[in-house]
CSV table of C-alpha atoms and ligand atoms in Angstrom, one decimal:
chain,number,residue,atom,x,y,z
O,1,MET,CA,44.4,132.7,61.2
O,2,GLU,CA,47.5,130.8,59.9
O,3,ASN,CA,50.9,132.5,60.0
O,4,ALA,CA,52.3,134.1,56.9
O,5,LEU,CA,55.3,132.0,55.8
O,6,GLN,CA,58.4,134.1,55.4
O,7,PRO,CA,60.2,134.0,52.0
O,8,ASP,CA,63.0,132.2,53.7
O,9,ALA,CA,60.7,129.9,55.7
O,10,GLN,CA,62.1,126.5,56.6
O,11,HIS,CA,60.3,123.3,57.1
O,12,ILE,CA,61.0,122.3,60.7
O,13,VAL,CA,60.0,119.1,62.5
O,14,VAL,CA,59.7,119.2,66.3
O,15,LEU,CA,59.6,116.0,68.3
O,16,GLY,CA,57.8,116.1,71.6
O,17,ALA,CA,55.0,118.5,72.6
O,18,GLY,CA,55.9,118.9,76.3
O,19,LEU,CA,57.4,122.1,77.6
O,20,MET,CA,60.3,122.7,75.3
O,21,GLY,CA,58.7,121.3,72.2
O,22,ARG,CA,55.6,123.5,72.5
O,23,LEU,CA,57.6,126.6,73.3
O,24,LEU,CA,60.0,126.1,70.4
O,25,SER,CA,57.2,125.2,67.9
O,26,TRP,CA,55.4,128.4,68.9
O,27,ARG,CA,58.4,130.7,68.5
O,28,LEU,CA,59.5,129.1,65.2
O,29,ALA,CA,55.9,129.4,63.8
O,30,VAL,CA,55.7,133.0,65.0
O,31,ALA,CA,58.9,133.6,63.1
O,32,GLY,CA,57.2,132.4,59.9
O,33,HIS,CA,58.5,128.9,59.5
O,34,ARG,CA,56.5,125.8,58.5
O,35,VAL,CA,56.4,123.7,61.7
O,36,GLU,CA,55.3,120.1,62.2
O,37,LEU,CA,55.0,118.8,65.7
O,38,PHE,CA,54.9,115.1,66.7
O,39,ASP,CA,54.0,113.7,70.1
O,40,ALA,CA,53.6,110.2,71.5
O,41,GLY,CA,50.7,111.4,73.5
O,42,GLY,CA,47.7,113.8,73.0
O,43,PRO,CA,47.2,117.5,73.1
O,44,GLY,CA,46.7,117.5,76.9
O,45,ALA,CA,50.4,116.6,77.3
O,46,GLU,CA,49.5,113.8,79.7
O,47,LYS,CA,52.7,111.9,78.9
O,48,SER,CA,55.0,114.9,79.7
O,49,ALA,CA,56.8,116.1,82.8
O,50,ALA,CA,55.5,119.5,81.7
O,51,ARG,CA,51.9,118.5,82.7
O,52,ALA,CA,52.9,116.9,86.1
O,53,ALA,CA,55.0,119.8,87.2
O,54,ALA,CA,54.2,122.4,89.9
O,55,ALA,CA,55.9,125.1,87.6
O,56,MET,CA,57.5,127.0,90.5
O,57,LEU,CA,60.1,129.5,89.4
O,58,ALA,CA,62.4,129.5,92.4
O,59,PRO,CA,66.0,130.3,91.4
O,60,LEU,CA,67.2,131.1,95.0
O,61,ALA,CA,65.5,128.1,96.7
O,62,GLU,CA,66.8,125.8,94.0
O,63,SER,CA,70.3,127.1,94.4
O,64,ALA,CA,70.6,124.7,97.4
O,65,VAL,CA,70.3,121.7,95.0
O,66,THR,CA,71.8,123.0,91.7
O,67,GLU,CA,74.6,124.8,90.0
O,68,PRO,CA,74.9,128.6,89.6
O,69,ALA,CA,74.2,128.3,85.9
O,70,VAL,CA,70.7,127.1,86.6
O,71,VAL,CA,70.2,129.9,89.1
O,72,GLN,CA,71.3,132.5,86.5
O,73,MET,CA,69.0,130.9,83.8
O,74,GLY,CA,66.2,131.1,86.4
O,75,GLN,CA,66.9,134.9,86.9
O,76,TYR,CA,66.6,135.3,83.2
O,77,GLY,CA,63.4,133.2,83.2
O,78,LEU,CA,61.7,135.3,85.8
O,79,GLN,CA,62.1,138.3,83.6
O,80,ARG,CA,61.3,136.6,80.3
O,81,TRP,CA,58.2,134.6,81.3
O,82,PRO,CA,55.9,137.6,81.6
O,83,GLN,CA,57.1,138.8,78.1
O,84,LEU,CA,56.3,135.4,76.6
O,85,LEU,CA,53.0,135.0,78.4
O,86,SER,CA,51.9,138.5,77.2
O,87,GLN,CA,52.0,137.3,73.6
O,88,LEU,CA,49.6,134.4,74.2
O,89,GLN,CA,45.9,134.9,73.3
O,90,SER,CA,44.7,133.0,76.5
O,91,PRO,CA,45.7,134.4,79.9
O,92,VAL,CA,48.1,132.2,81.9
O,93,TYR,CA,48.3,132.7,85.7
O,94,PHE,CA,51.8,134.0,86.7
O,95,GLN,CA,52.6,135.0,90.2
O,96,GLN,CA,55.8,136.6,91.7
O,97,ALA,CA,54.9,137.0,95.3
O,98,GLY,CA,58.0,135.2,96.7
O,99,SER,CA,58.0,131.9,98.5
O,100,LEU,CA,58.2,130.8,102.1
O,101,VAL,CA,60.4,128.2,103.7
O,102,LEU,CA,59.3,126.4,106.8
O,103,TRP,CA,60.6,123.6,109.0
O,104,HIS,CA,59.7,121.5,111.9
O,105,ARG,CA,61.8,121.8,115.0
O,106,GLN,CA,63.6,118.5,114.4
O,107,ASP,CA,64.7,119.8,111.0
O,108,ALA,CA,66.2,123.0,112.4
O,109,ALA,CA,69.8,122.0,111.6
O,110,GLU,CA,68.9,121.3,108.0
O,111,ALA,CA,67.2,124.7,107.8
O,112,ALA,CA,70.3,126.4,109.2
O,113,GLN,CA,72.4,124.7,106.5
O,114,PHE,CA,69.9,125.7,103.8
O,115,SER,CA,70.0,129.3,105.0
O,116,ARG,CA,73.8,129.3,104.8
O,117,GLN,CA,73.6,128.0,101.3
O,118,LEU,CA,71.2,130.7,100.2
O,119,GLN,CA,73.5,133.4,101.8
O,120,ALA,CA,76.5,131.9,99.8
O,121,THR,CA,74.4,132.0,96.6
O,122,CYS,CA,73.5,135.7,97.1
O,123,ARG,CA,77.2,136.5,97.7
O,124,SER,CA,78.3,134.8,94.5
O,125,ILE,CA,75.5,135.7,92.1
O,126,ALA,CA,74.5,139.4,91.5
O,127,GLY,CA,70.9,140.5,91.5
O,128,LEU,CA,69.3,138.0,93.8
O,129,PRO,CA,67.1,139.5,96.5
O,130,GLN,CA,68.3,138.7,100.0
O,131,PRO,CA,66.4,136.0,101.9
O,132,GLN,CA,64.6,137.3,105.0
O,133,ALA,CA,64.5,135.5,108.3
O,134,LEU,CA,61.0,135.6,109.8
O,135,ASP,CA,59.7,135.1,113.3
O,136,ALA,CA,56.2,134.0,114.2
O,137,LYS,CA,54.9,137.6,113.7
O,138,GLY,CA,56.5,137.9,110.4
O,139,LEU,CA,55.1,134.6,109.3
O,140,ALA,CA,51.6,135.5,110.4
O,141,ALA,CA,51.8,138.8,108.5
O,142,LEU,CA,52.6,137.0,105.2
O,143,GLU,CA,50.4,133.9,105.7
O,144,PRO,CA,48.0,134.2,108.6
O,145,THR,CA,46.7,130.7,108.4
O,146,ILE,CA,49.9,128.8,108.9
O,147,ASP,CA,49.9,126.5,111.9
O,148,ALA,CA,51.1,128.2,115.1
O,149,ARG,CA,53.7,125.5,115.7
O,150,PHE,CA,55.8,127.1,113.0
O,151,THR,CA,57.6,130.0,114.7
O,152,GLN,CA,60.3,130.7,112.2
O,153,GLY,CA,60.7,130.8,108.4
O,154,ILE,CA,62.6,132.3,105.6
O,155,TYR,CA,61.0,134.5,103.0
O,156,LEU,CA,62.4,134.5,99.5
O,157,PRO,CA,61.2,137.6,97.8
O,158,ASP,CA,60.6,137.6,94.0
O,159,GLU,CA,60.3,133.9,93.5
O,160,GLY,CA,57.4,133.0,91.2
O,161,GLN,CA,55.3,130.3,89.7
O,162,LEU,CA,52.9,129.9,86.8
O,163,ASP,CA,49.9,127.7,85.9
O,164,ASN,CA,51.4,125.0,83.7
O,165,HIS,CA,48.1,123.5,82.6
O,166,GLN,CA,46.9,126.9,81.4
O,167,LEU,CA,50.2,127.4,79.7
O,168,LEU,CA,50.2,124.1,77.8
O,169,GLN,CA,46.6,124.8,76.7
O,170,ALA,CA,47.4,128.3,75.6
O,171,LEU,CA,50.4,127.1,73.6
O,172,HIS,CA,48.3,124.5,71.9
O,173,GLN,CA,45.8,127.2,71.0
O,174,GLU,CA,48.6,129.3,69.5
O,175,LEU,CA,49.9,126.4,67.5
O,176,GLN,CA,46.5,125.8,66.1
O,177,THR,CA,46.1,129.5,65.2
O,178,LEU,CA,49.5,129.6,63.5
O,179,GLY,CA,48.7,126.5,61.4
O,180,VAL,CA,51.3,124.2,62.9
O,181,ALA,CA,50.6,120.6,61.8
O,182,MET,CA,50.3,118.6,65.0
O,183,HIS,CA,50.5,114.8,64.9
O,184,TRP,CA,49.2,113.3,68.2
O,185,GLN,CA,49.8,109.7,69.3
O,186,THR,CA,52.6,109.6,66.8
O,187,ALA,CA,56.0,108.6,68.3
O,188,ARG,CA,59.0,109.6,66.1
O,189,ASN,CA,62.7,109.7,66.5
O,190,PRO,CA,65.4,111.7,64.6
O,191,GLN,CA,66.4,108.7,62.5
O,192,ASP,CA,62.9,108.7,60.9
O,193,PHE,CA,64.1,111.7,58.9
O,194,SER,CA,67.0,110.0,57.2
O,195,PRO,CA,69.4,110.1,55.6
O,196,ALA,CA,69.4,113.6,57.2
O,197,PRO,CA,67.4,116.8,57.5
O,198,ASN,CA,67.6,118.9,54.4
O,199,SER,CA,68.0,115.9,52.1
O,200,GLN,CA,65.4,115.1,49.4
O,201,GLY,CA,61.9,114.8,50.9
O,202,GLN,CA,63.0,115.6,54.4
O,203,PRO,CA,62.4,118.6,56.6
O,204,GLN,CA,65.2,121.1,56.7
O,205,TRP,CA,65.6,120.9,60.5
O,206,VAL,CA,64.7,118.5,63.3
O,207,PHE,CA,64.4,119.6,67.0
O,208,ASP,CA,64.3,116.7,69.4
O,209,CYS,CA,62.5,117.7,72.6
O,210,ARG,CA,61.3,114.3,73.7
O,211,GLY,CA,62.5,114.5,77.3
O,212,VAL,CA,62.8,111.0,78.8
O,213,GLY,CA,61.5,109.7,75.5
O,214,ALA,CA,64.9,110.5,73.9
O,215,GLN,CA,66.6,107.9,76.0
O,216,VAL,CA,66.7,105.4,73.2
O,217,GLN,CA,69.0,107.6,71.1
O,218,TRP,CA,70.6,109.6,74.0
O,219,SER,CA,71.6,106.9,76.4
O,220,GLN,CA,72.7,109.2,79.2
O,221,VAL,CA,69.2,110.6,79.6
O,222,ARG,CA,67.5,109.1,82.7
O,223,GLY,CA,64.2,109.6,84.4
O,224,VAL,CA,63.9,110.9,87.9
O,225,ARG,CA,60.5,110.0,89.4
O,226,GLY,CA,58.4,112.7,90.9
O,227,GLU,CA,55.0,112.2,92.6
O,228,ILE,CA,52.6,115.1,93.1
O,229,ILE,CA,49.1,115.4,94.5
O,230,THR,CA,46.4,117.9,93.4
O,231,LEU,CA,44.0,119.1,96.0
O,232,HIS,CA,40.9,121.2,95.9
O,233,ALA,CA,40.8,123.2,99.1
O,234,PRO,CA,38.8,126.4,98.7
O,235,GLU,CA,38.9,127.1,102.4
O,236,VAL,CA,42.7,127.1,102.5
O,237,LYS,CA,44.0,130.7,102.1
O,238,LEU,CA,47.8,130.2,101.6
O,239,SER,CA,48.7,132.6,98.9
O,240,ARG,CA,52.2,131.8,97.8
O,241,PRO,CA,54.4,128.6,97.4
O,242,ILE,CA,55.5,127.2,100.7
O,243,ARG,CA,58.5,124.8,101.0
O,244,LEU,CA,58.8,122.5,104.0
O,245,MET,CA,62.2,121.2,104.8
O,246,HIS,CA,62.3,117.5,104.8
O,247,PRO,CA,65.2,115.1,105.3
O,248,ARG,CA,64.7,113.4,102.0
O,249,TYR,CA,63.4,116.0,99.6
O,250,PRO,CA,61.9,119.5,99.9
O,251,ILE,CA,58.1,119.3,100.0
O,252,TYR,CA,56.1,122.2,98.6
O,253,ILE,CA,52.6,123.4,98.6
O,254,THR,CA,51.8,125.5,95.6
O,255,PRO,CA,48.5,127.5,95.4
O,256,LYS,CA,47.0,127.7,91.9
O,257,PRO,CA,43.9,129.6,90.8
O,258,ASN,CA,40.4,128.4,91.8
O,259,GLY,CA,41.3,126.8,95.2
O,260,ILE,CA,43.7,124.2,93.7
O,261,PHE,CA,46.9,123.3,95.5
O,262,LEU,CA,49.7,121.1,94.3
O,263,ILE,CA,51.5,119.1,96.9
O,264,GLY,CA,54.8,117.8,95.7
O,265,ALA,CA,57.1,116.4,94.8
O,266,THR,CA,59.0,113.3,95.6
O,267,GLN,CA,62.4,112.8,94.0
O,268,ILE,CA,63.3,109.2,93.5
O,269,GLU,CA,66.2,107.9,91.3
O,270,SER,CA,64.0,105.7,89.1
O,271,ASP,CA,62.4,105.9,85.8
O,272,ASP,CA,59.3,104.1,87.2
O,273,ASN,CA,56.2,105.8,86.1
O,274,SER,CA,53.8,103.6,88.0
O,275,ALA,CA,51.1,105.1,90.3
O,276,VAL,CA,51.9,107.1,93.4
O,277,SER,CA,53.0,105.0,96.4
O,278,VAL,CA,51.2,104.9,99.7
O,279,ARG,CA,54.3,106.1,101.5
O,280,SER,CA,54.7,109.1,99.2
O,281,ALA,CA,51.0,110.0,99.4
O,282,LEU,CA,51.1,109.9,103.2
O,283,GLU,CA,54.3,112.0,103.4
O,284,LEU,CA,53.0,114.6,101.0
O,285,LEU,CA,49.5,114.9,102.5
O,286,SER,CA,50.6,114.9,106.1
O,287,ALA,CA,53.1,117.6,105.3
O,288,ALA,CA,50.4,119.8,103.8
O,289,TYR,CA,48.1,119.1,106.8
O,290,THR,CA,50.8,120.1,109.3
O,291,VAL,CA,51.3,123.4,107.6
O,292,ASP,CA,47.6,124.3,107.4
O,293,SER,CA,44.9,122.1,109.0
O,294,GLY,CA,42.4,123.5,106.6
O,295,PHE,CA,43.6,120.8,104.2
O,296,ALA,CA,41.7,118.2,106.3
O,297,GLU,CA,38.6,118.9,104.3
O,298,ALA,CA,40.4,119.2,100.9
O,299,ARG,CA,39.4,116.9,98.1
O,300,ILE,CA,42.0,114.9,96.3
O,301,VAL,CA,41.7,115.7,92.6
O,302,ASN,CA,44.5,113.5,91.4
O,303,LEU,CA,47.7,111.8,92.3
O,304,VAL,CA,50.3,111.8,89.5
O,305,SER,CA,53.7,110.3,89.0
O,306,GLN,CA,56.0,111.3,86.1
O,307,CYS,CA,59.7,111.3,85.4
O,308,ARG,CA,61.8,114.4,85.0
O,309,PRO,CA,64.3,114.1,82.1
O,310,ALA,CA,67.8,114.4,83.5
O,311,LEU,CA,71.5,114.0,82.3
O,312,PRO,CA,74.3,112.7,84.6
O,313,ASP,CA,75.2,116.2,85.9
O,314,ASN,CA,71.5,117.2,86.3
O,315,LEU,CA,72.0,120.2,84.0
O,316,PRO,CA,70.3,121.1,80.7
O,317,SER,CA,72.1,120.4,77.5
O,318,VAL,CA,71.8,121.1,73.8
O,319,ARG,CA,73.3,118.5,71.4
O,320,TRP,CA,74.0,118.6,67.7
O,321,LEU,CA,73.2,115.4,66.0
O,322,GLY,CA,74.6,116.1,62.6
O,323,GLU,CA,74.3,119.5,61.1
O,324,ARG,CA,70.5,120.2,61.3
O,325,THR,CA,69.3,118.2,64.2
O,326,LEU,CA,69.3,119.8,67.6
O,327,GLN,CA,68.5,117.8,70.7
O,328,ILE,CA,67.4,119.7,73.9
O,329,ASN,CA,67.3,117.7,77.1
O,330,GLY,CA,68.2,117.4,80.8
O,331,LEU,CA,65.8,120.0,82.0
O,332,TYR,CA,65.4,117.9,85.1
O,333,ARG,CA,63.5,119.6,88.0
O,334,HIS,CA,64.1,123.0,86.6
O,335,GLY,CA,62.3,122.9,83.3
O,336,TYR,CA,60.0,125.9,83.8
O,337,LEU,CA,62.8,127.8,85.6
O,338,VAL,CA,65.3,127.5,82.7
O,339,ALA,CA,63.0,127.1,79.7
O,340,PRO,CA,63.1,130.8,78.5
O,341,ALA,CA,66.9,130.9,78.7
O,342,VAL,CA,67.2,127.5,76.9
O,343,LEU,CA,64.6,128.5,74.3
O,344,ASP,CA,66.3,131.8,73.4
O,345,ALA,CA,69.7,130.1,73.3
O,346,VAL,CA,68.4,127.4,70.9
O,347,LEU,CA,66.8,130.0,68.7
O,348,GLN,CA,70.1,131.8,68.5
O,349,LEU,CA,71.8,128.6,67.5
O,350,PHE,CA,69.2,127.9,64.9
O,351,GLU,CA,69.5,131.4,63.4
O,352,SER,CA,73.3,131.9,63.4
O,353,GLY,CA,75.0,128.6,64.5
O,354,ALA,CA,76.2,130.2,67.7
O,355,SER,CA,74.6,131.4,70.9
O,356,ALA,CA,75.9,134.3,73.1
O,357,LEU,CA,73.2,133.4,75.6
O,358,ALA,CA,74.4,129.8,75.9
O,359,ALA,CA,77.9,131.1,76.6
O,360,THR,CA,76.5,133.6,79.2
O,361,PHE,CA,74.7,130.8,81.0
O,362,SER,CA,77.4,128.1,80.5
O,363,LEU,CA,74.7,126.1,78.8
O,364,LYS,CA,76.4,123.0,77.4
O,365,ILE,CA,76.4,122.6,73.6
O,366,GLU,CA,77.6,119.1,72.7
O,367,THR,CA,78.1,117.3,69.4
O,368,THR,CA,77.5,113.7,68.5
O,369,THR,CA,77.2,111.7,65.4
O,370,SER,CA,75.1,108.8,66.8
N,1,FAD,C1,56.5,116.1,89.6
N,1,FAD,C2,57.3,117.2,88.8
N,1,FAD,C3,57.3,118.5,89.4
N,1,FAD,C4,58.0,119.4,88.7
N,1,FAD,N1,58.1,120.7,89.2
N,1,FAD,C5,58.8,121.7,88.6
N,1,FAD,C6,58.8,123.0,89.1
N,1,FAD,O1,58.1,123.3,90.1
N,1,FAD,N2,59.5,123.9,88.4
N,1,FAD,C7,60.3,123.6,87.3
N,1,FAD,O2,60.9,124.5,86.8
N,1,FAD,N3,60.2,122.4,86.8
N,1,FAD,C8,59.5,121.4,87.4
N,1,FAD,N4,59.5,120.1,86.9
N,1,FAD,C9,60.3,119.8,85.7
N,1,FAD,C10,59.7,120.1,84.3
N,1,FAD,O3,58.4,119.7,84.3
N,1,FAD,C11,60.6,119.4,83.3
N,1,FAD,O4,61.9,119.8,83.4
N,1,FAD,C12,60.1,119.8,81.8
N,1,FAD,O5,58.8,119.5,81.7
N,1,FAD,C13,60.9,119.1,80.8
N,1,FAD,O6,60.5,119.5,79.5
N,1,FAD,P1,60.7,118.7,78.2
N,1,FAD,O7,60.0,119.4,77.1
N,1,FAD,O8,62.2,118.4,78.1
N,1,FAD,O9,60.1,117.2,78.5
N,1,FAD,P2,58.5,116.9,78.7
N,1,FAD,O10,57.8,118.1,79.3
N,1,FAD,O11,58.5,115.6,79.5
N,1,FAD,O12,58.0,116.6,77.3
N,1,FAD,C14,58.4,115.6,76.5
N,1,FAD,C15,57.4,115.2,75.4
N,1,FAD,O13,57.9,114.3,74.5
N,1,FAD,C16,56.9,113.4,74.2
N,1,FAD,N5,57.6,112.2,73.6
N,1,FAD,C17,58.3,111.2,74.3
N,1,FAD,N6,58.7,110.3,73.4
N,1,FAD,C18,58.3,110.7,72.2
N,1,FAD,C19,58.5,110.2,70.8
N,1,FAD,N7,59.2,109.1,70.6
N,1,FAD,N8,57.9,110.9,69.8
N,1,FAD,C20,57.2,112.0,70.0
N,1,FAD,N9,57.0,112.5,71.2
N,1,FAD,C21,57.6,111.9,72.3
N,1,FAD,C22,56.2,113.1,75.4
N,1,FAD,O14,54.9,112.6,75.2
N,1,FAD,C23,56.1,114.5,76.0
N,1,FAD,O15,55.0,115.2,75.6
N,1,FAD,C24,58.8,119.1,87.5
N,1,FAD,C25,58.7,117.8,86.9
N,1,FAD,C26,57.9,116.9,87.6
N,1,FAD,C27,57.8,115.5,87.0
C-alpha cells in the first residue's frame, strides 16, 4: 500500500540509503511526501557503515571517548528507538540489558581511569544510571560463563543494542510499502540537482546522507576504518554486550539473535576499506576467546572492514548547502546511538527552518555555499 500524498507534499530526494538516509526517507514518506532515494550500492546496504556496525547503544561507555553532547543524544536515542521500532511492520531485535566492562590484570590502570571517567560523566549529566563495580560473584551472577580469570568488572545498567541487519531490512520494506522510488547502484551528488532544488524540473529538497561518500563535496569528511568479525557460536551463552579494555581500542563482544556474535571493532585512522588484516583478526578473535572459551568452536561467518564517516571533531553535523539542501554527516562511531536525535532535529529543520532539539543537544548546524 503506497502512502497517501499530503496536499502540501514535497518532492524530496535523499542521497545515501545507509542509516540516516533510510531513516529520513521513511519518516518523510510517512509524513506524506514524495521521496526518491539514491544509493551507490544495493538494498542490502553492503557499502554502508550501517551494515558493518555492531549497533550498540552505549551512551555511558562511549562517554570515555566522546563529548557530553553525544552522550545526551544517546540518552534520547535509548528512549526513542523503541518508539521508532514499534512502527515498523517487521520486528527488530532491541535489547536494553546493560553492558559489562572487563579487563585483564595488565590493563587494570586503564580500567581505573575508565571508571573515573564514567563517574565524572554521571556527575555532569543528569539521568545516567550509576556504573556498578562487580566482583567475581557479581560477574558470575550476570554472565555465568565468563572465564574465571576475570575477577572484576563494571556493569553499566540500561545500555542497549539493536540488530542493525534486521533494521535495515525492515526499513527497506517500509520504503517499498510507502512507494518510495529507490534507485540502487546509482551514485549521485547534490550538484546533480542543479541549478538548485525547487528550480524547474528539480526536486524541492535534497538530503545528503552519503556518509564517507560525501567526501568529494565535503572535504572535511574522513573515513575511520573499523574491522569486525561475525561468529556463529550457539554454545556461547553471553547474553549482553561485553567490552574488554584494550590499550589501543575497546574490543566488544555483542550477542545478536540466533547464536550470532559480533566481535569488533578496530579503529584505525585510515579510509582504507580493504579486507581485514591478520593482526586485527588475531586481536579480535583472541579477545573473544579469552572472555569465553566456548568461542573455540565458533564458526567465522564473515570478516568485514568499513569506514565510519567522521568530521574533524568526531561529532555529528548538519550543514545547509544552499536553501533546500541539507547534509547530515559525521556520525562516526556513534551513528546508531545518535541517529534518533539527529533524525528528529533534521525533521524540525525541514519543517520550520529551526530546531529546538539541535539546540538542546548542541548539534552543530553549519552553512556553506560550496
Ligand atoms: C565497524 C563499525 C562498527 C560500528 N559500531 C557502532 C555501534 O556499535 N554503535 C553505533 O552507534 N554506531 C556504530 N558504528 C557507526 C555507524 O555505523 C555509523 O555512524 C552510521 O552508519 C553512519 O550513518 P550514515 O547514514 O551517515 O552513513 P552510512 O551508514 O555509511 O551510509 C551511507 C550510504 O551512502 C551511500 N553512498 C555513498 N556515496 C554515494 C553516492 N555518491 N550516491 C548515493 N549513495 C552513496 C553508501 O552506499 C551508503 O549506503 C559502527 C561503524 C562501523 C564501521
